[in-house]
Structures are given as C-alpha cells and as structure tokens.
JSON list of C-alpha atoms and ligand atoms in Angstrom, two decimals:
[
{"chain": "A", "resi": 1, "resn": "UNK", "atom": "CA", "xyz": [-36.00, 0.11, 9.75]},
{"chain": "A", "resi": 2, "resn": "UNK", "atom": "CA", "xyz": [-32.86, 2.19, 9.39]},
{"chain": "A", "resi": 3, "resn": "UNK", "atom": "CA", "xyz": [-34.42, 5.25, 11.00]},
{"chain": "A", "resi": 4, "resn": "UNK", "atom": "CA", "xyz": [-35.86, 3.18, 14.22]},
{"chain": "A", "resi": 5, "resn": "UNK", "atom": "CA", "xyz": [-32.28, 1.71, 14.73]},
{"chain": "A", "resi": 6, "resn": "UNK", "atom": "CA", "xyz": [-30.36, 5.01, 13.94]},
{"chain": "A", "resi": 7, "resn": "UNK", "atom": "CA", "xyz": [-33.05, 6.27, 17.23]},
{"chain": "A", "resi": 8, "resn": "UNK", "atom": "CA", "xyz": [-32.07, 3.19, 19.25]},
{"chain": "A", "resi": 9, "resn": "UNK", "atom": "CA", "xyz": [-28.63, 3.60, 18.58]},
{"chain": "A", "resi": 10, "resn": "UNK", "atom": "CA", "xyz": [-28.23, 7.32, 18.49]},
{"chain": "A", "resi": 11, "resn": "UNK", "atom": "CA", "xyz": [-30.16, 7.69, 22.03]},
{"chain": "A", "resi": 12, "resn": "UNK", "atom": "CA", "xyz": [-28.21, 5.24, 23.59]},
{"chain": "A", "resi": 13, "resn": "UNK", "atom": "CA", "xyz": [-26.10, 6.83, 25.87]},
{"chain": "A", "resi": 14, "resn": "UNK", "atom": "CA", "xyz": [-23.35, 3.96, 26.48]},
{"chain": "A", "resi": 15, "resn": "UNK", "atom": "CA", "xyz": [-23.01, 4.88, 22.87]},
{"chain": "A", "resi": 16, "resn": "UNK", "atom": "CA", "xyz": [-22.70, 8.42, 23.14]},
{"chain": "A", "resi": 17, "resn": "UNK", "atom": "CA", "xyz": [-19.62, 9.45, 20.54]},
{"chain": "A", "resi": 18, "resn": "UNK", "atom": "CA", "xyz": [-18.60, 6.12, 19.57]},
{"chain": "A", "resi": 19, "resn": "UNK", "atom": "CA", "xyz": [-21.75, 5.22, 17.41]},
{"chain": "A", "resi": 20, "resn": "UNK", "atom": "CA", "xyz": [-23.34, 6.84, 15.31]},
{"chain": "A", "resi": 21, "resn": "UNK", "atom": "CA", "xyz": [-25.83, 5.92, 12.16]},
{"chain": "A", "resi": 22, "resn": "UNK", "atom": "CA", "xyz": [-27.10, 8.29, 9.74]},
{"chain": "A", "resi": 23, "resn": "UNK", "atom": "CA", "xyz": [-29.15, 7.48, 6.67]},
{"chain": "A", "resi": 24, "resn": "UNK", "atom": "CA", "xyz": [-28.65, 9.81, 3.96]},
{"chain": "A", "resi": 25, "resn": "UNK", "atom": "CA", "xyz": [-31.94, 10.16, 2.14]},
{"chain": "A", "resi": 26, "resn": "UNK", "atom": "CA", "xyz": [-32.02, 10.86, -1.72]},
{"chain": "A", "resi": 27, "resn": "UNK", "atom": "CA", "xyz": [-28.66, 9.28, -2.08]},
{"chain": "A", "resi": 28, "resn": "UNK", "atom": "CA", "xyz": [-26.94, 11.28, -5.24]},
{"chain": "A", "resi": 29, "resn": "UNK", "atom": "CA", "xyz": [-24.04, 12.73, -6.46]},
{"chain": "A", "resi": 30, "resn": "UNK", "atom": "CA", "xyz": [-24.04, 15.93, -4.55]},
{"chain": "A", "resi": 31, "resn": "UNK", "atom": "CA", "xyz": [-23.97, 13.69, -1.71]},
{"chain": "A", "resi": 32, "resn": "UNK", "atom": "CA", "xyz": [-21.72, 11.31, -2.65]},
{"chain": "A", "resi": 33, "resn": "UNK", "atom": "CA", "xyz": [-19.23, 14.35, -3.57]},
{"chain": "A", "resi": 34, "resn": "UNK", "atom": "CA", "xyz": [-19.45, 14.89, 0.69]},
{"chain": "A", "resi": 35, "resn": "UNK", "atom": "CA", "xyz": [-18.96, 11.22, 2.02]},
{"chain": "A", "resi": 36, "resn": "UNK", "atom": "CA", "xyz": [-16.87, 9.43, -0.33]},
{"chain": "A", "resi": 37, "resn": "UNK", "atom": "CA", "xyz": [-13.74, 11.87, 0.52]},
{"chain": "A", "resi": 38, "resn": "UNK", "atom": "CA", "xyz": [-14.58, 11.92, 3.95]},
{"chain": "A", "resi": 39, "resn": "UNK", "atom": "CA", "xyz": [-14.83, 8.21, 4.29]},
{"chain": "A", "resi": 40, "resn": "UNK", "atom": "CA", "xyz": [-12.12, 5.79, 6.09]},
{"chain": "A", "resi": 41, "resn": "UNK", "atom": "CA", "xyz": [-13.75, 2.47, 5.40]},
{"chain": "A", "resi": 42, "resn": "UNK", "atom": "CA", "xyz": [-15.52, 1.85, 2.38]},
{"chain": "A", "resi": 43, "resn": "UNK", "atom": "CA", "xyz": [-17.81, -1.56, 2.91]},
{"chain": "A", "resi": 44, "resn": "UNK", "atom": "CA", "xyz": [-18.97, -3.31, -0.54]},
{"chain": "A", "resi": 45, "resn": "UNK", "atom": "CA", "xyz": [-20.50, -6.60, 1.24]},
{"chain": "A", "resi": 46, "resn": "UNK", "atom": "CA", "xyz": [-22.69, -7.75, -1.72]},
{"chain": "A", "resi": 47, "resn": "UNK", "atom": "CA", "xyz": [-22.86, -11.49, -1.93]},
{"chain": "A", "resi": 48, "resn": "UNK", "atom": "CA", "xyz": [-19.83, -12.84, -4.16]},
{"chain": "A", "resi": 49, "resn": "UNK", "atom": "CA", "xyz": [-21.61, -12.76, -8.39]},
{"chain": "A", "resi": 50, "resn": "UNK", "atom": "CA", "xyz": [-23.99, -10.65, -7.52]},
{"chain": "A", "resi": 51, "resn": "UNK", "atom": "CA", "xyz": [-21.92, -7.70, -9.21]},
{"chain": "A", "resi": 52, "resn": "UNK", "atom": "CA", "xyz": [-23.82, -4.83, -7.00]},
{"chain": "A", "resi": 53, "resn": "UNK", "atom": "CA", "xyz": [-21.12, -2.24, -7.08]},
{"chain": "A", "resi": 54, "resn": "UNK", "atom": "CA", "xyz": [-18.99, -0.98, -9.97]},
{"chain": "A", "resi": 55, "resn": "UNK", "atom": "CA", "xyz": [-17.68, 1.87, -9.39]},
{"chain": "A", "resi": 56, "resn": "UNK", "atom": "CA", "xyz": [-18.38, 3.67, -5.68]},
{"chain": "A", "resi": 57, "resn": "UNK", "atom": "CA", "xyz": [-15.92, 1.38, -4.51]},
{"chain": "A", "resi": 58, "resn": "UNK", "atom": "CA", "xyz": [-13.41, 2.76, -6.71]},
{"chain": "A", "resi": 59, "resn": "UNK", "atom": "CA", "xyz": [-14.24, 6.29, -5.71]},
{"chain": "A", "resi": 60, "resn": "UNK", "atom": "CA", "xyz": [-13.95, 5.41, -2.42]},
{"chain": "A", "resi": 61, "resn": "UNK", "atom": "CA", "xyz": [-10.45, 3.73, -2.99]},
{"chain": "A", "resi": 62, "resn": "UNK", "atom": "CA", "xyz": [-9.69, 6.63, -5.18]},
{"chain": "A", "resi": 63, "resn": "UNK", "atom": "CA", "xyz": [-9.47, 9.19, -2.01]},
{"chain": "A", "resi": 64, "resn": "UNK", "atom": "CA", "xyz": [-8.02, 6.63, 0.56]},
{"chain": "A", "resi": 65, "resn": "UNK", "atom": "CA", "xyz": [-10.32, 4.64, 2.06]},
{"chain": "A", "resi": 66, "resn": "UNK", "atom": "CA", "xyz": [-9.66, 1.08, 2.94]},
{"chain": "A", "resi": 67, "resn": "UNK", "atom": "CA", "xyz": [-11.99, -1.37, 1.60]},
{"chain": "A", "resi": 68, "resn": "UNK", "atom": "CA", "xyz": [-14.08, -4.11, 3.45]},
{"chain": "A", "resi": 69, "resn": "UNK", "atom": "CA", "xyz": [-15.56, -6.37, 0.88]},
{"chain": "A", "resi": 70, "resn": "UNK", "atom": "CA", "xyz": [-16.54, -9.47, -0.39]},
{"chain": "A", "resi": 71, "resn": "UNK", "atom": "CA", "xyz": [-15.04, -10.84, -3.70]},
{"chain": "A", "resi": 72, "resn": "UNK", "atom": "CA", "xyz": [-17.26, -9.84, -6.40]},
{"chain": "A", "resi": 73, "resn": "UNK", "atom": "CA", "xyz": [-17.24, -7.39, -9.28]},
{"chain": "A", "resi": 74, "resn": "UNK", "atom": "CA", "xyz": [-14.79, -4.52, -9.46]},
{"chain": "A", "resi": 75, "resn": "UNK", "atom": "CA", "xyz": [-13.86, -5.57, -5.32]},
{"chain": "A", "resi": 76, "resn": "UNK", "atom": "CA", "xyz": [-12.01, -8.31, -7.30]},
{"chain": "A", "resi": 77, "resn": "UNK", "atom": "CA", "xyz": [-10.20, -5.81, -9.70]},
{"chain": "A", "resi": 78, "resn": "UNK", "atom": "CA", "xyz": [-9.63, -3.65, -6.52]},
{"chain": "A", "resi": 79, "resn": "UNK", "atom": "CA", "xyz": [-7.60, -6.30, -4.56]},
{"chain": "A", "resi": 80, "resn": "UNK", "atom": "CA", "xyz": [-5.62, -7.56, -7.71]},
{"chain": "A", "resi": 81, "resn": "UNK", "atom": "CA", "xyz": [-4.38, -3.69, -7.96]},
{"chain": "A", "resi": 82, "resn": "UNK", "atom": "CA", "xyz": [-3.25, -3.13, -4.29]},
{"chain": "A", "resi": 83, "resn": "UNK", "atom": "CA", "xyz": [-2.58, -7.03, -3.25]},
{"chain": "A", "resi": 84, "resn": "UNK", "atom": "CA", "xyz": [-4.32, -9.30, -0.14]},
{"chain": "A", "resi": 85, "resn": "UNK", "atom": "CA", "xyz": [-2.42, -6.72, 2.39]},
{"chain": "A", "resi": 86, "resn": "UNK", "atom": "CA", "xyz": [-4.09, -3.56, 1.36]},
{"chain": "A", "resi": 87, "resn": "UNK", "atom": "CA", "xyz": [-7.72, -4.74, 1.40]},
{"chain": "A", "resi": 88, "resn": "UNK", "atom": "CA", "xyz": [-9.89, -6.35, 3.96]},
{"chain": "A", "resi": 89, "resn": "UNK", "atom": "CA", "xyz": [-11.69, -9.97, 1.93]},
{"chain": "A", "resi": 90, "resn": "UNK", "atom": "CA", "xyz": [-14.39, -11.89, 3.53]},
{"chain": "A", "resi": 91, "resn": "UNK", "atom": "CA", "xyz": [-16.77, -14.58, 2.95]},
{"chain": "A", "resi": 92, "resn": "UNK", "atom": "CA", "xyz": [-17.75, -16.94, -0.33]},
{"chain": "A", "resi": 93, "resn": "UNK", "atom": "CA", "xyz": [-16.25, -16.54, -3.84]},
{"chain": "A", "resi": 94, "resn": "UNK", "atom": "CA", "xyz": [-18.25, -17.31, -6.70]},
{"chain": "A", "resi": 95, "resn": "UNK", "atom": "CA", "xyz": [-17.78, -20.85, -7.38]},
{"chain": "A", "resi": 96, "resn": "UNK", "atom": "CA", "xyz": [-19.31, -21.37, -3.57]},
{"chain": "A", "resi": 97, "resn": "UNK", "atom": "CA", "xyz": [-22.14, -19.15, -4.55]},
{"chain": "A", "resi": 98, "resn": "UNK", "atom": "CA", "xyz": [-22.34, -21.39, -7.79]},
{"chain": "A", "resi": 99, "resn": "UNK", "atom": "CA", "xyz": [-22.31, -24.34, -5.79]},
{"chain": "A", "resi": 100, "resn": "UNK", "atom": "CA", "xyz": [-24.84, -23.88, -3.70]},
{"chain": "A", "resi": 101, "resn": "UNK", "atom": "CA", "xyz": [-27.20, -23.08, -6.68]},
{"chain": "A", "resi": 102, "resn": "UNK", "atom": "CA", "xyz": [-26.02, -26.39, -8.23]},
{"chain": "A", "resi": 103, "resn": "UNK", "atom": "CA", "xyz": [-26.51, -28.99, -5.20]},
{"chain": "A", "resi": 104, "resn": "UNK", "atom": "CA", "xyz": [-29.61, -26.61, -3.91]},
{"chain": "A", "resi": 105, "resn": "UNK", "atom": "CA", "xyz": [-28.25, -27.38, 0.00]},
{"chain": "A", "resi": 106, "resn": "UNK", "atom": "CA", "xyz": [-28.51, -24.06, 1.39]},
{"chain": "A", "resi": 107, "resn": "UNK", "atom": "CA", "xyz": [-30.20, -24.19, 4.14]},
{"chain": "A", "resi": 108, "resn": "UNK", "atom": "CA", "xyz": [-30.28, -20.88, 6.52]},
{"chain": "A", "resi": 109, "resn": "UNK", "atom": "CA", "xyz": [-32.82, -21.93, 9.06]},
{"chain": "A", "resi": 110, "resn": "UNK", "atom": "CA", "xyz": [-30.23, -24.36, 9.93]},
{"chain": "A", "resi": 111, "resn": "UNK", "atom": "CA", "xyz": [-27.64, -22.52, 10.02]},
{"chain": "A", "resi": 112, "resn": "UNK", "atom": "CA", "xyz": [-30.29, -19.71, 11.99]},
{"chain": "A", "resi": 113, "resn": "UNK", "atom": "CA", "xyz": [-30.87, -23.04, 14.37]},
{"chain": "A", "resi": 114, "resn": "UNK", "atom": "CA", "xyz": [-27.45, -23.84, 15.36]},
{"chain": "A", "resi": 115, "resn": "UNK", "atom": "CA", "xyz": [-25.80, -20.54, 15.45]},
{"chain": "A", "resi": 116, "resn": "UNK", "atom": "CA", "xyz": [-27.12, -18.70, 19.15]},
{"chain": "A", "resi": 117, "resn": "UNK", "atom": "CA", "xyz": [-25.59, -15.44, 17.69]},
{"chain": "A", "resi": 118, "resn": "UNK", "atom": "CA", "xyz": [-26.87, -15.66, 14.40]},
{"chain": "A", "resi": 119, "resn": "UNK", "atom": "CA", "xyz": [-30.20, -16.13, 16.02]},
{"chain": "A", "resi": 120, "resn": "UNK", "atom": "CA", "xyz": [-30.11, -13.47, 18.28]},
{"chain": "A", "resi": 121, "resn": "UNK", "atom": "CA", "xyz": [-29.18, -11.16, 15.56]},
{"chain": "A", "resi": 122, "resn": "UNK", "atom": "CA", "xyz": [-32.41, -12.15, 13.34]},
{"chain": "A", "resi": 123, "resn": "UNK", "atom": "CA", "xyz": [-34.79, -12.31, 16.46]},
{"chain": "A", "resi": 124, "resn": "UNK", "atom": "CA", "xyz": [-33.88, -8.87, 16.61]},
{"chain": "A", "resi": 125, "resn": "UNK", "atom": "CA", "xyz": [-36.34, -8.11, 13.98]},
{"chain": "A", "resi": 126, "resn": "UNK", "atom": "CA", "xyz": [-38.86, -9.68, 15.54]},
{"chain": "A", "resi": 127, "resn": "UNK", "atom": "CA", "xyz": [-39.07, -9.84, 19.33]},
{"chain": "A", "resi": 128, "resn": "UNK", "atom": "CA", "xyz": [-39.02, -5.88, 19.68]},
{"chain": "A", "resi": 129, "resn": "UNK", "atom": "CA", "xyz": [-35.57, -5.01, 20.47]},
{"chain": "A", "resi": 130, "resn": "UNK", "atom": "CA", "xyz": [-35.81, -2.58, 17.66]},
{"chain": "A", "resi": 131, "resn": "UNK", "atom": "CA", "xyz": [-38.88, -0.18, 18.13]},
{"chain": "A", "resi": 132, "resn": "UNK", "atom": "CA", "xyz": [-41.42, 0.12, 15.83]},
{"chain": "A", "resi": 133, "resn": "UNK", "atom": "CA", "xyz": [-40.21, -1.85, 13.16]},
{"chain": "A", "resi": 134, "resn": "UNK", "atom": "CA", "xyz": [-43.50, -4.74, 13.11]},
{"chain": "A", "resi": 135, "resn": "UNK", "atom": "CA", "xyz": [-44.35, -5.08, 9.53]},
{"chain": "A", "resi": 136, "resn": "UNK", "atom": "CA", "xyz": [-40.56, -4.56, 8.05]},
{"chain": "A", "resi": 137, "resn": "UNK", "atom": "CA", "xyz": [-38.89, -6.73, 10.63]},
{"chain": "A", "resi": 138, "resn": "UNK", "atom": "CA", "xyz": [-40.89, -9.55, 9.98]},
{"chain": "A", "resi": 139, "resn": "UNK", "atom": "CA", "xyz": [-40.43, -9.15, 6.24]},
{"chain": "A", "resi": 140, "resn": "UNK", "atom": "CA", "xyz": [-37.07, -9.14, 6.78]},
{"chain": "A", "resi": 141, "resn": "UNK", "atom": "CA", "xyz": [-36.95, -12.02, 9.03]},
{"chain": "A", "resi": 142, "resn": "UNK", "atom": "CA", "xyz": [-39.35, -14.05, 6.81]},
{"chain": "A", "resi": 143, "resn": "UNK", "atom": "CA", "xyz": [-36.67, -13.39, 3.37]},
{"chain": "A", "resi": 144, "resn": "UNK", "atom": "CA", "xyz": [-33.97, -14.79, 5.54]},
{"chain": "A", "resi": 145, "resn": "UNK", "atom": "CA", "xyz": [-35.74, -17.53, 7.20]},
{"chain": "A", "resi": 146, "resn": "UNK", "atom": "CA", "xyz": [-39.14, -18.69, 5.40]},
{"chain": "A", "resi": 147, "resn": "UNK", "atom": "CA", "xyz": [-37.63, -18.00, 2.04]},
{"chain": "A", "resi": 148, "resn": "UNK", "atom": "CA", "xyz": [-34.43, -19.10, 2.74]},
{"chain": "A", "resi": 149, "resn": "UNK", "atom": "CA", "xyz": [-32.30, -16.16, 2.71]},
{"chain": "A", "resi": 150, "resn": "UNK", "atom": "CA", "xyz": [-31.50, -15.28, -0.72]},
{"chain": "A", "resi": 151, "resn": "UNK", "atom": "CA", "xyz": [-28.69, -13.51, -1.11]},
{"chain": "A", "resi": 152, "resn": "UNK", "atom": "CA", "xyz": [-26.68, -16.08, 1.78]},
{"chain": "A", "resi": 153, "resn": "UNK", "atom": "CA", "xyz": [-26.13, -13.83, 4.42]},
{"chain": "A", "resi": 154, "resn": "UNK", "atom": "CA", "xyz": [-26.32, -15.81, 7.28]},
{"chain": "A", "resi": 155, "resn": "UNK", "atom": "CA", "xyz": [-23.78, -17.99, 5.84]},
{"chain": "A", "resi": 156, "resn": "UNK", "atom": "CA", "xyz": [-21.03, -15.20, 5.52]},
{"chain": "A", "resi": 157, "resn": "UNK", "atom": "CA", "xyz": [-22.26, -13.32, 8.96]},
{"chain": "A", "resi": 158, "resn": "UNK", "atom": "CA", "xyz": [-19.33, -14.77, 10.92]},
{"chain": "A", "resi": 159, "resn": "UNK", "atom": "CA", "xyz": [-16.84, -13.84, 8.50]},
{"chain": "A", "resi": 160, "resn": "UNK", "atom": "CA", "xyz": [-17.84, -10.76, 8.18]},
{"chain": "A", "resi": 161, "resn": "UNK", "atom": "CA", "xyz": [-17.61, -10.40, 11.82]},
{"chain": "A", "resi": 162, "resn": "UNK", "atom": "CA", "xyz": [-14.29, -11.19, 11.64]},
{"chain": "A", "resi": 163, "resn": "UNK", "atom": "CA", "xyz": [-13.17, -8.94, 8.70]},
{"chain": "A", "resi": 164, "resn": "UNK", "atom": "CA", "xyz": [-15.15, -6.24, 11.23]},
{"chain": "A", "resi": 165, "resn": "UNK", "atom": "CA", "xyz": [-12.75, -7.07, 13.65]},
{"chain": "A", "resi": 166, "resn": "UNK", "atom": "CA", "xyz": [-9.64, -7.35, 11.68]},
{"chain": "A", "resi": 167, "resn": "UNK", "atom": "CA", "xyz": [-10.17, -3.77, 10.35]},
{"chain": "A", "resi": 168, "resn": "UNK", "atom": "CA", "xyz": [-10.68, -2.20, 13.86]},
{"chain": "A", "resi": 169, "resn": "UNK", "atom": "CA", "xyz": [-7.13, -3.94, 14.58]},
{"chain": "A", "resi": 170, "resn": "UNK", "atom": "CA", "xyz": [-5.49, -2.13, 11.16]},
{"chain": "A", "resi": 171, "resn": "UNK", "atom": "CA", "xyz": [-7.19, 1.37, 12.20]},
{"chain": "A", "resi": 172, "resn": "UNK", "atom": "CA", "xyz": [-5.49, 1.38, 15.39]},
{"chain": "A", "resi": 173, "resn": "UNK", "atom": "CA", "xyz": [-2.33, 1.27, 14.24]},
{"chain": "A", "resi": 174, "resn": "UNK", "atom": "CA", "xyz": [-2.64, 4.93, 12.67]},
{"chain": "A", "resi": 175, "resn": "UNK", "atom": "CA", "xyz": [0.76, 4.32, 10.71]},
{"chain": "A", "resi": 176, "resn": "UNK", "atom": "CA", "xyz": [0.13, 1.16, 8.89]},
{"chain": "A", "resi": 177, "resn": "UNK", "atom": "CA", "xyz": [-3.48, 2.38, 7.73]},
{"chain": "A", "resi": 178, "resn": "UNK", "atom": "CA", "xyz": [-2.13, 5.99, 6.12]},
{"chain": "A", "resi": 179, "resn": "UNK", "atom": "CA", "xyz": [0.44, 3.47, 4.51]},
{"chain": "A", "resi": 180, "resn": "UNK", "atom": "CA", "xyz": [-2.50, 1.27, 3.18]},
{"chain": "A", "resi": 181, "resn": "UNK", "atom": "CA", "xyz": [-4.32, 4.55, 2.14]},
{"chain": "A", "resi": 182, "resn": "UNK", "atom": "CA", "xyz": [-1.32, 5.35, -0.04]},
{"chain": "A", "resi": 183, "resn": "UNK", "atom": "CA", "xyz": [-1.09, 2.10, -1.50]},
{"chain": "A", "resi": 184, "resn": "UNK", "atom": "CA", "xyz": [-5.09, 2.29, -2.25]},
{"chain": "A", "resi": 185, "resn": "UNK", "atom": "CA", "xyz": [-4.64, 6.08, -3.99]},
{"chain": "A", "resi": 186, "resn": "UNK", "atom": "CA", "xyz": [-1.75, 5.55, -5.79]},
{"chain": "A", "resi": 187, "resn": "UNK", "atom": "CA", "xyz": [-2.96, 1.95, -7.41]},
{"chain": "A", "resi": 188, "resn": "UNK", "atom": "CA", "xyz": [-6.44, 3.88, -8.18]},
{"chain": "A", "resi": 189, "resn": "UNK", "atom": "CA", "xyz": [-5.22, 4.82, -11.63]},
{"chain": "A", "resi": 190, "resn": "UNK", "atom": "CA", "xyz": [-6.19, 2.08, -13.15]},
{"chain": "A", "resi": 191, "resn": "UNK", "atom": "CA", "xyz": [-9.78, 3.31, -12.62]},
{"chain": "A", "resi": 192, "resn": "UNK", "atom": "CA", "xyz": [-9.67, 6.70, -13.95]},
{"chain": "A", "resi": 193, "resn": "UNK", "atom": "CA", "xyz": [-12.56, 7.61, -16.22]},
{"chain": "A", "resi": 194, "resn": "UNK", "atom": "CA", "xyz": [-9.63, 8.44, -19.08]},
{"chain": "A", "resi": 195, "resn": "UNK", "atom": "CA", "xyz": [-8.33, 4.77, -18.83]},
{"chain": "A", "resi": 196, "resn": "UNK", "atom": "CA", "xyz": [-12.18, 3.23, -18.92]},
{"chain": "A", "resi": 197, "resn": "UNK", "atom": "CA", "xyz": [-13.06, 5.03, -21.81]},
{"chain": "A", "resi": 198, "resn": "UNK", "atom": "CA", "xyz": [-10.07, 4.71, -23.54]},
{"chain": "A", "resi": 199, "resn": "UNK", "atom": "CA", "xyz": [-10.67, 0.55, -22.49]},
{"chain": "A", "resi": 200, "resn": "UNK", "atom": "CA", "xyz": [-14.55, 0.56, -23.77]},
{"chain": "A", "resi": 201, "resn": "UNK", "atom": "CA", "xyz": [-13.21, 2.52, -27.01]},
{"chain": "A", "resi": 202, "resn": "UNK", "atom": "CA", "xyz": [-10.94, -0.53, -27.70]},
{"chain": "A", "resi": 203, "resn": "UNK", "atom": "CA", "xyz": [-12.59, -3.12, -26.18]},
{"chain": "A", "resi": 204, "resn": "UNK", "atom": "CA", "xyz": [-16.67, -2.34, -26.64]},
{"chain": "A", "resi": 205, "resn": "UNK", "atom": "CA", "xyz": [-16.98, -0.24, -29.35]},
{"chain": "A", "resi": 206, "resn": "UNK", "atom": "CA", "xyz": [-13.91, -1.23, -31.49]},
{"chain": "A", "resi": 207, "resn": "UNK", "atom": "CA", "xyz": [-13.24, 2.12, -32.17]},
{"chain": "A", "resi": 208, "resn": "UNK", "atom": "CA", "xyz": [-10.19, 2.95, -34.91]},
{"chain": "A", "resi": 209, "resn": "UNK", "atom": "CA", "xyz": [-8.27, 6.09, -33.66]},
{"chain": "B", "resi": 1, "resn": "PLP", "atom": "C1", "xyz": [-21.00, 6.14, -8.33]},
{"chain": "B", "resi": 1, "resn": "PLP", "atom": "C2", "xyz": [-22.42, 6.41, -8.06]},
{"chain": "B", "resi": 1, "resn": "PLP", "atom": "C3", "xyz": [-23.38, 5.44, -8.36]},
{"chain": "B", "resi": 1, "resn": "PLP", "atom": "C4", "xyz": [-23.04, 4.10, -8.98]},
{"chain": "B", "resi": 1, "resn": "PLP", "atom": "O1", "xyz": [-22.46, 3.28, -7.99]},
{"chain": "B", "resi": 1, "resn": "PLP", "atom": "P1", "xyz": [-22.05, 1.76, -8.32]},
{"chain": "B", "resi": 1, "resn": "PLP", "atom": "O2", "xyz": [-21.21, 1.35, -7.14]},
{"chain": "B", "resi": 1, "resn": "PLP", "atom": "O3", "xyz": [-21.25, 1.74, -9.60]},
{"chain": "B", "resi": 1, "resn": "PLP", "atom": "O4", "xyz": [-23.32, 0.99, -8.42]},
{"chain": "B", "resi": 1, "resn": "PLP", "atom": "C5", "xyz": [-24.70, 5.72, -8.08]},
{"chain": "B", "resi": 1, "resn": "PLP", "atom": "N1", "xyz": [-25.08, 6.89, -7.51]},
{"chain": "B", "resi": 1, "resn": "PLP", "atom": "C6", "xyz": [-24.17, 7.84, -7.18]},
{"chain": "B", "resi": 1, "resn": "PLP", "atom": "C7", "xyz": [-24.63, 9.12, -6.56]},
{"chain": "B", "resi": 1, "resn": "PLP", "atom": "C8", "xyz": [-22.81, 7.64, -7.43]},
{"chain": "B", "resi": 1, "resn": "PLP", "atom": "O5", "xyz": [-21.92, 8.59, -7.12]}
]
C-alpha cells in the first residue's frame, strides 16, 4: 500500500518537489546510519502504552531532529529532558487509553460517521483513490472500522493534524528550530549507551563495582 501511494504521490505533478515518499525496504542499521542524521522531524505516533519505540527516537533526538510524538515510552522521557517547548505532543495519554479499555466505549465507526474528514480519509482505502491497493485497503479499512480500530487512531487523527500543522509553523521560523535542535542534542546525554548500561548495571543486574 505504501508503494501504490509513494506512485500516486510521486507522479503527481502539483506535487512535484514538495512531496515526496520513499519506503526504505530491509529497514537496518546500515540504513538507519543514512536517515537518522539526515532527518529534521522524527515522528513516533504509536498509540499512548503501547511502548513501540525505545530507542530510534533517541537517535533521532541525538543528531537534532525535532520530535512529533505521542506520549508513550521513551517519547515521555524525551519531553521531560528538553521541556513542552522543545517537542511537538499530541493525542491520548495512558490513563485515556486505560479508560477506554475499562468502560469498553470506543466506538470508531462513530466517530468514522460523524467526522466527513475522517471519512474521507478511510474511504480512501476503499473507493479507489489509491490504485491498486483492493485486498490491503479493505483490510485496512475493515481493522479500523469492522473491528473497531485497535490501536485508536481515528480518535487521535485530528490532533495529530494539528501537531502536523504546528510543526510546519516551528520549521518556518529557521531560527527558533536550530535553537530547538540544540536544546534536543545537548539534553540527549541522558541517553547515551554509557549512561544505560551503567543504569541496567545498577538497576537490572545489581551489579557491585
Ligand atoms: C534503533 C534501531 C531499532 C530499534 O528501534 P526502537 O525504536 O528501539 O524499536 C531497530 N532497527 C534498527 C535498524 C535500529 O537502528
């Protein structure tokens, strides 16, 4: 599905130099040693609990790149390091995720039936506006609306939206972003592999000396 909306996309010609999306097959370290460097905007949307990335988001903050994310895992220990101003937070915390589990009244088809945008954004999977996509768009578009979307995207959509467009503000203004690089880099200590070992040595292992 990635490859038929990287064509759409990449062959639009509207788009031509603004857009582009690449999937990088094989994902590993020799490739991660070429984007995370290069990267502005490091995006760790996993839904709040779910705990889905440890570490590339340090990486990323590690060589400057500002981070778009929602508050779970090591996002959390990223925004207590460089503060609210220095990080872009959207969407539900844990305790919402929690709560939702608890009074079971999650309901995305409604939220899918009174949001036009939201639905025009899932139809897209299914009423051929990306190519060739049959059998994984409708997979797709049965997990979030038969099955009730699982991991509560279409509850956080908007806000993400939002955090999309509050980082396209901060990148414009080319002086405050280098300043919130800096303030990323030089709180990324914390995250060394020295300090984590020497952490797990104490902590984990209760290692003496
Ligand atoms: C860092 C890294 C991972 C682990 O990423 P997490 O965000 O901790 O899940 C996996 N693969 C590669 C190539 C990495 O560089």
């Amino acid at each position: 599905m990635i490859n038929e909306l990287a064509n759409l996309i990449n062959n639009d010609s509207s788009l031509n130099g603004k857009l582009k999306v690449a999937f990088l097959e094989n994902y590993n370290v020799s490739l991660a040693e070429l984007i995370i460097p290069a990267a502005n905007g490091s995006e760790q949307i996993s839904l709040a609990s779910k705990e889905a990335s440890g570490t590339s988001n340090m990486k990323f903050m590690m060589t400057g790149a500002i981070t778009l994310a929602t508050l779970d895992g090591a996002n959390i220990e990223i925004k207590d390091e460089v503060s609210n101003d220095n990080i872009v937070i959207f969407g539900m915390d844990k305790d919402d995720v929690y709560r939702h589990y608890e009074r079971h009244d999650y309901y995305s088809r409604s939220i899918y039936e009174n949001n036009p945008i939201i639905r025009r954004v899932v139809d897209s999977f299914i009423n051929g506006t990306i190519p060739n996509i049959q059998g994984e768009g409708t997979e797709i578009y049965e997990s979030l609306i038969t099955h009730n979307d699982e991991y509560f995207l279409l509850e956080d959509f908007t806000a993400y939206v939002e955090a999309q467009e509050k980082i396209d503000q901060l990148y414009r203004n080319q002086e405050q972003w280098m300043r919130m690089s800096l303030i990323n880099i030089t709180n990324s200590d914390k995250f060394t592999s020295d300090d984590t070992i020497t952490q797990y040595a104490k902590e984990i292992w209760q290692l003496k000396n």
